[in-house]
PDB file of C-alpha atoms in Angstrom:
ATOM      1  CA  MET A   1     114.771 167.722 143.570  1.00  0.00           C
ATOM      2  CA  ARG A   2     114.823 164.479 141.580  1.00  0.00           C
ATOM      3  CA  LYS A   3     118.295 165.277 140.270  1.00  0.00           C
ATOM      4  CA  SER A   4     119.638 165.339 143.827  1.00  0.00           C
ATOM      5  CA  TYR A   5     118.610 161.675 144.245  1.00  0.00           C
ATOM      6  CA  LEU A   6     119.812 160.673 140.813  1.00  0.00           C
ATOM      7  CA  LEU A   7     123.526 161.356 141.303  1.00  0.00           C
ATOM      8  CA  PRO A   8     123.936 159.331 144.530  1.00  0.00           C
ATOM      9  CA  SER A   9     121.905 156.507 142.983  1.00  0.00           C
ATOM     10  CA  LEU A  10     124.119 156.444 139.902  1.00  0.00           C
ATOM     11  CA  ALA A  11     127.230 156.511 142.092  1.00  0.00           C
ATOM     12  CA  LEU A  12     125.926 153.552 144.103  1.00  0.00           C
ATOM     13  CA  ILE A  13     125.144 151.595 140.933  1.00  0.00           C
ATOM     14  CA  ALA A  14     128.653 152.306 139.626  1.00  0.00           C
ATOM     15  CA  ILE A  15     130.253 151.133 142.875  1.00  0.00           C
ATOM     16  CA  VAL A  16     128.164 147.958 143.054  1.00  0.00           C
ATOM     17  CA  GLY A  17     128.751 147.282 139.371  1.00  0.00           C
ATOM     18  CA  CYS A  18     132.511 147.559 139.906  1.00  0.00           C
ATOM     19  CA  ALA A  19     132.585 145.250 142.935  1.00  0.00           C
ATOM     20  CA  PRO A  20     135.019 142.397 142.385  1.00  0.00           C
ATOM     21  CA  LYS A  21     133.382 139.264 141.006  1.00  0.00           C
ATOM     22  CA  ASN A  22     133.649 136.095 143.080  1.00  0.00           C
ATOM     23  CA  LYS A  23     135.659 133.890 140.688  1.00  0.00           C
ATOM     24  CA  LEU A  24     134.951 130.863 142.875  1.00  0.00           C
ATOM     25  CA  LEU A  25     131.231 130.707 142.028  1.00  0.00           C
ATOM     26  CA  GLY A  26     130.291 127.649 140.014  1.00  0.00           C
ATOM     27  CA  THR A  27     131.338 124.009 139.842  1.00  0.00           C
ATOM     28  CA  TRP A  28     134.956 122.868 140.105  1.00  0.00           C
ATOM     29  CA  GLU A  29     136.529 119.432 139.723  1.00  0.00           C
ATOM     30  CA  SER A  30     139.858 117.853 140.638  1.00  0.00           C
ATOM     31  CA  THR A  31     141.277 114.361 140.246  1.00  0.00           C
ATOM     32  CA  VAL A  32     144.263 113.278 142.304  1.00  0.00           C
ATOM     33  CA  ALA A  33     146.171 109.995 142.211  1.00  0.00           C
ATOM     34  CA  ALA A  34     146.755 108.559 145.673  1.00  0.00           C
ATOM     35  CA  GLY A  35     148.783 105.391 145.215  1.00  0.00           C
ATOM     36  CA  PRO A  36     146.679 102.908 143.255  1.00  0.00           C
ATOM     37  CA  ALA A  37     143.527 104.942 143.911  1.00  0.00           C
ATOM     38  CA  SER A  38     142.221 108.100 142.282  1.00  0.00           C
ATOM     39  CA  VAL A  39     140.138 110.675 144.104  1.00  0.00           C
ATOM     40  CA  THR A  40     137.771 112.914 142.123  1.00  0.00           C
ATOM     41  CA  THR A  41     136.211 115.843 143.951  1.00  0.00           C
ATOM     42  CA  THR A  42     133.434 117.998 142.498  1.00  0.00           C
ATOM     43  CA  THR A  43     132.508 121.126 144.448  1.00  0.00           C
ATOM     44  CA  THR A  44     129.891 123.773 143.677  1.00  0.00           C
ATOM     45  CA  TYR A  45     130.278 127.176 145.353  1.00  0.00           C
ATOM     46  CA  LYS A  46     127.110 129.272 145.530  1.00  0.00           C
ATOM     47  CA  ASP A  47     126.663 133.026 145.896  1.00  0.00           C
ATOM     48  CA  ASP A  48     124.954 132.628 149.294  1.00  0.00           C
ATOM     49  CA  GLY A  49     128.220 131.379 150.864  1.00  0.00           C
ATOM     50  CA  SER A  50     127.290 127.697 150.780  1.00  0.00           C
ATOM     51  CA  PHE A  51     128.836 124.817 148.882  1.00  0.00           C
ATOM     52  CA  ASN A  52     128.160 121.178 148.165  1.00  0.00           C
ATOM     53  CA  ALA A  53     130.739 118.562 147.324  1.00  0.00           C
ATOM     54  CA  SER A  54     130.938 114.993 146.143  1.00  0.00           C
ATOM     55  CA  VAL A  55     133.996 112.773 146.297  1.00  0.00           C
ATOM     56  CA  GLU A  56     134.561 109.502 144.476  1.00  0.00           C
ATOM     57  CA  ILE A  57     137.454 107.200 145.362  1.00  0.00           C
ATOM     58  CA  LYS A  58     138.239 104.558 142.728  1.00  0.00           C
ATOM     59  CA  GLY A  59     140.853 101.839 142.758  1.00  0.00           C
ATOM     60  CA  GLY A  60     141.191 101.613 146.529  1.00  0.00           C
ATOM     61  CA  PRO A  61     140.344  98.589 148.657  1.00  0.00           C
ATOM     62  CA  VAL A  62     136.668  99.614 148.611  1.00  0.00           C
ATOM     63  CA  PRO A  63     135.354 102.129 146.051  1.00  0.00           C
ATOM     64  CA  THR A  64     133.744 104.896 148.061  1.00  0.00           C
ATOM     65  CA  LYS A  65     131.531 107.867 147.342  1.00  0.00           C
ATOM     66  CA  ALA A  66     130.973 110.729 149.755  1.00  0.00           C
ATOM     67  CA  SER A  67     128.922 113.893 149.715  1.00  0.00           C
ATOM     68  CA  TYR A  68     128.643 116.838 152.091  1.00  0.00           C
ATOM     69  CA  THR A  69     127.620 120.483 152.284  1.00  0.00           C
ATOM     70  CA  GLY A  70     128.833 123.466 154.223  1.00  0.00           C
ATOM     71  CA  THR A  71     129.711 127.122 154.092  1.00  0.00           C
ATOM     72  CA  TYR A  72     132.690 128.987 152.692  1.00  0.00           C
ATOM     73  CA  LYS A  73     134.307 132.392 152.933  1.00  0.00           C
ATOM     74  CA  LEU A  74     136.720 133.773 150.357  1.00  0.00           C
ATOM     75  CA  ASP A  75     138.972 136.549 151.686  1.00  0.00           C
ATOM     76  CA  LYS A  76     141.204 137.591 148.792  1.00  0.00           C
ATOM     77  CA  ASP A  77     142.882 134.240 148.064  1.00  0.00           C
ATOM     78  CA  ASP A  78     142.227 132.604 151.451  1.00  0.00           C
ATOM     79  CA  LEU A  79     139.391 130.084 151.215  1.00  0.00           C
ATOM     80  CA  THR A  80     137.861 128.879 154.482  1.00  0.00           C
ATOM     81  CA  THR A  81     135.390 126.002 154.285  1.00  0.00           C
ATOM     82  CA  THR A  82     133.312 124.593 157.115  1.00  0.00           C
ATOM     83  CA  VAL A  83     131.533 121.284 156.590  1.00  0.00           C
ATOM     84  CA  ASP A  84     128.203 120.589 158.272  1.00  0.00           C
ATOM     85  CA  PRO A  85     128.932 117.173 159.866  1.00  0.00           C
ATOM     86  CA  LYS A  86     125.250 116.182 159.692  1.00  0.00           C
ATOM     87  CA  THR A  87     125.412 116.286 155.885  1.00  0.00           C
ATOM     88  CA  VAL A  88     128.306 113.846 155.409  1.00  0.00           C
ATOM     89  CA  VAL A  89     127.056 110.728 153.609  1.00  0.00           C
ATOM     90  CA  LEU A  90     129.268 107.780 152.655  1.00  0.00           C
ATOM     91  CA  ASP A  91     128.482 104.963 150.234  1.00  0.00           C
ATOM     92  CA  PRO A  92     129.070 102.290 151.419  1.00  0.00           C
ATOM     93  CA  PRO A  93     128.291 103.453 154.960  1.00  0.00           C
ATOM     94  CA  ASP A  94     131.231 103.210 157.375  1.00  0.00           C
ATOM     95  CA  ASP A  95     130.910 105.000 160.725  1.00  0.00           C
ATOM     96  CA  ASN A  96     134.644 104.868 161.526  1.00  0.00           C
ATOM     97  CA  PHE A  97     135.602 106.345 158.147  1.00  0.00           C
ATOM     98  CA  LYS A  98     132.784 108.904 158.438  1.00  0.00           C
ATOM     99  CA  ASN A  99     134.093 110.080 161.828  1.00  0.00           C
ATOM    100  CA  MET A 100     137.575 110.450 160.332  1.00  0.00           C
ATOM    101  CA  VAL A 101     136.183 112.401 157.363  1.00  0.00           C
ATOM    102  CA  VAL A 102     134.105 114.679 159.605  1.00  0.00           C
ATOM    103  CA  GLY A 103     137.108 115.336 161.848  1.00  0.00           C
ATOM    104  CA  SER A 104     139.397 116.198 158.952  1.00  0.00           C
ATOM    105  CA  LEU A 105     136.909 118.415 157.095  1.00  0.00           C
ATOM    106  CA  LYS A 106     135.321 120.453 159.903  1.00  0.00           C
ATOM    107  CA  SER A 107     136.944 123.806 159.133  1.00  0.00           C
ATOM    108  CA  GLN A 108     139.894 124.419 156.849  1.00  0.00           C
ATOM    109  CA  THR A 109     141.618 127.433 155.353  1.00  0.00           C
ATOM    110  CA  ALA A 110     143.708 127.172 152.204  1.00  0.00           C
ATOM    111  CA  LYS A 111     145.570 129.704 150.071  1.00  0.00           C
ATOM    112  CA  LEU A 112     144.273 129.608 146.490  1.00  0.00           C
ATOM    113  CA  SER A 113     146.632 130.139 143.575  1.00  0.00           C
ATOM    114  CA  TRP A 114     144.691 131.236 140.514  1.00  0.00           C
ATOM    115  CA  ASN A 115     145.820 130.031 137.090  1.00  0.00           C
ATOM    116  CA  GLY A 116     143.457 132.175 135.032  1.00  0.00           C
ATOM    117  CA  GLU A 117     139.681 132.318 135.428  1.00  0.00           C
ATOM    118  CA  SER A 118     139.013 128.598 135.087  1.00  0.00           C
ATOM    119  CA  GLN A 119     141.682 126.954 137.241  1.00  0.00           C
ATOM    120  CA  PHE A 120     143.022 127.252 140.766  1.00  0.00           C
ATOM    121  CA  SER A 121     145.250 125.145 142.964  1.00  0.00           C
ATOM    122  CA  ILE A 122     145.518 124.616 146.704  1.00  0.00           C
ATOM    123  CA  PRO A 123     148.195 122.957 148.814  1.00  0.00           C
ATOM    124  CA  ALA A 124     147.143 119.675 150.431  1.00  0.00           C
ATOM    125  CA  GLY A 125     149.926 118.290 152.577  1.00  0.00           C
ATOM    126  CA  PRO A 126     152.912 117.429 150.367  1.00  0.00           C
ATOM    127  CA  MET A 127     150.936 117.837 147.128  1.00  0.00           C
ATOM    128  CA  THR A 128     149.092 120.537 145.222  1.00  0.00           C
ATOM    129  CA  VAL A 129     145.513 119.898 144.114  1.00  0.00           C
ATOM    130  CA  VAL A 130     144.386 121.555 140.868  1.00  0.00           C
ATOM    131  CA  PHE A 131     140.696 122.375 140.351  1.00  0.00           C
ATOM    132  CA  ASN A 132     139.252 123.091 136.907  1.00  0.00           C
ATOM    133  CA  LYS A 133     135.972 124.880 136.277  1.00  0.00           C
ATOM    134  CA  LYS A 134     133.328 122.620 134.773  1.00  0.00           C
TER     135      LYS A 134
END
């Protein structure tokens, strides 16, 4: 009788063990030049479908830091992120800029291009942003 439970259990373990690994898990960083400014984004994707991000803008008219959290879904190479607007924090505080950030980040889907296990890129308007695993 025990053997009849053993085979299905082993099959289930084999299937779960062979499930594709979410390569996105972990912390990723990108730095992009935008005119005289540089924008560094650090994002951590967690296995519960949530993420947190911090952005630092240097060299612009006013150096700015931002942070926010949200949820993500990875469907093959399509990454959809949804930012929780209540979590967006800017330093220095600027309500107009915050409203613009919240509006632009609400929900986005991007096609990831993997360059090995530790680098991916996404299109962002006319440019491509490259993220490296930290």
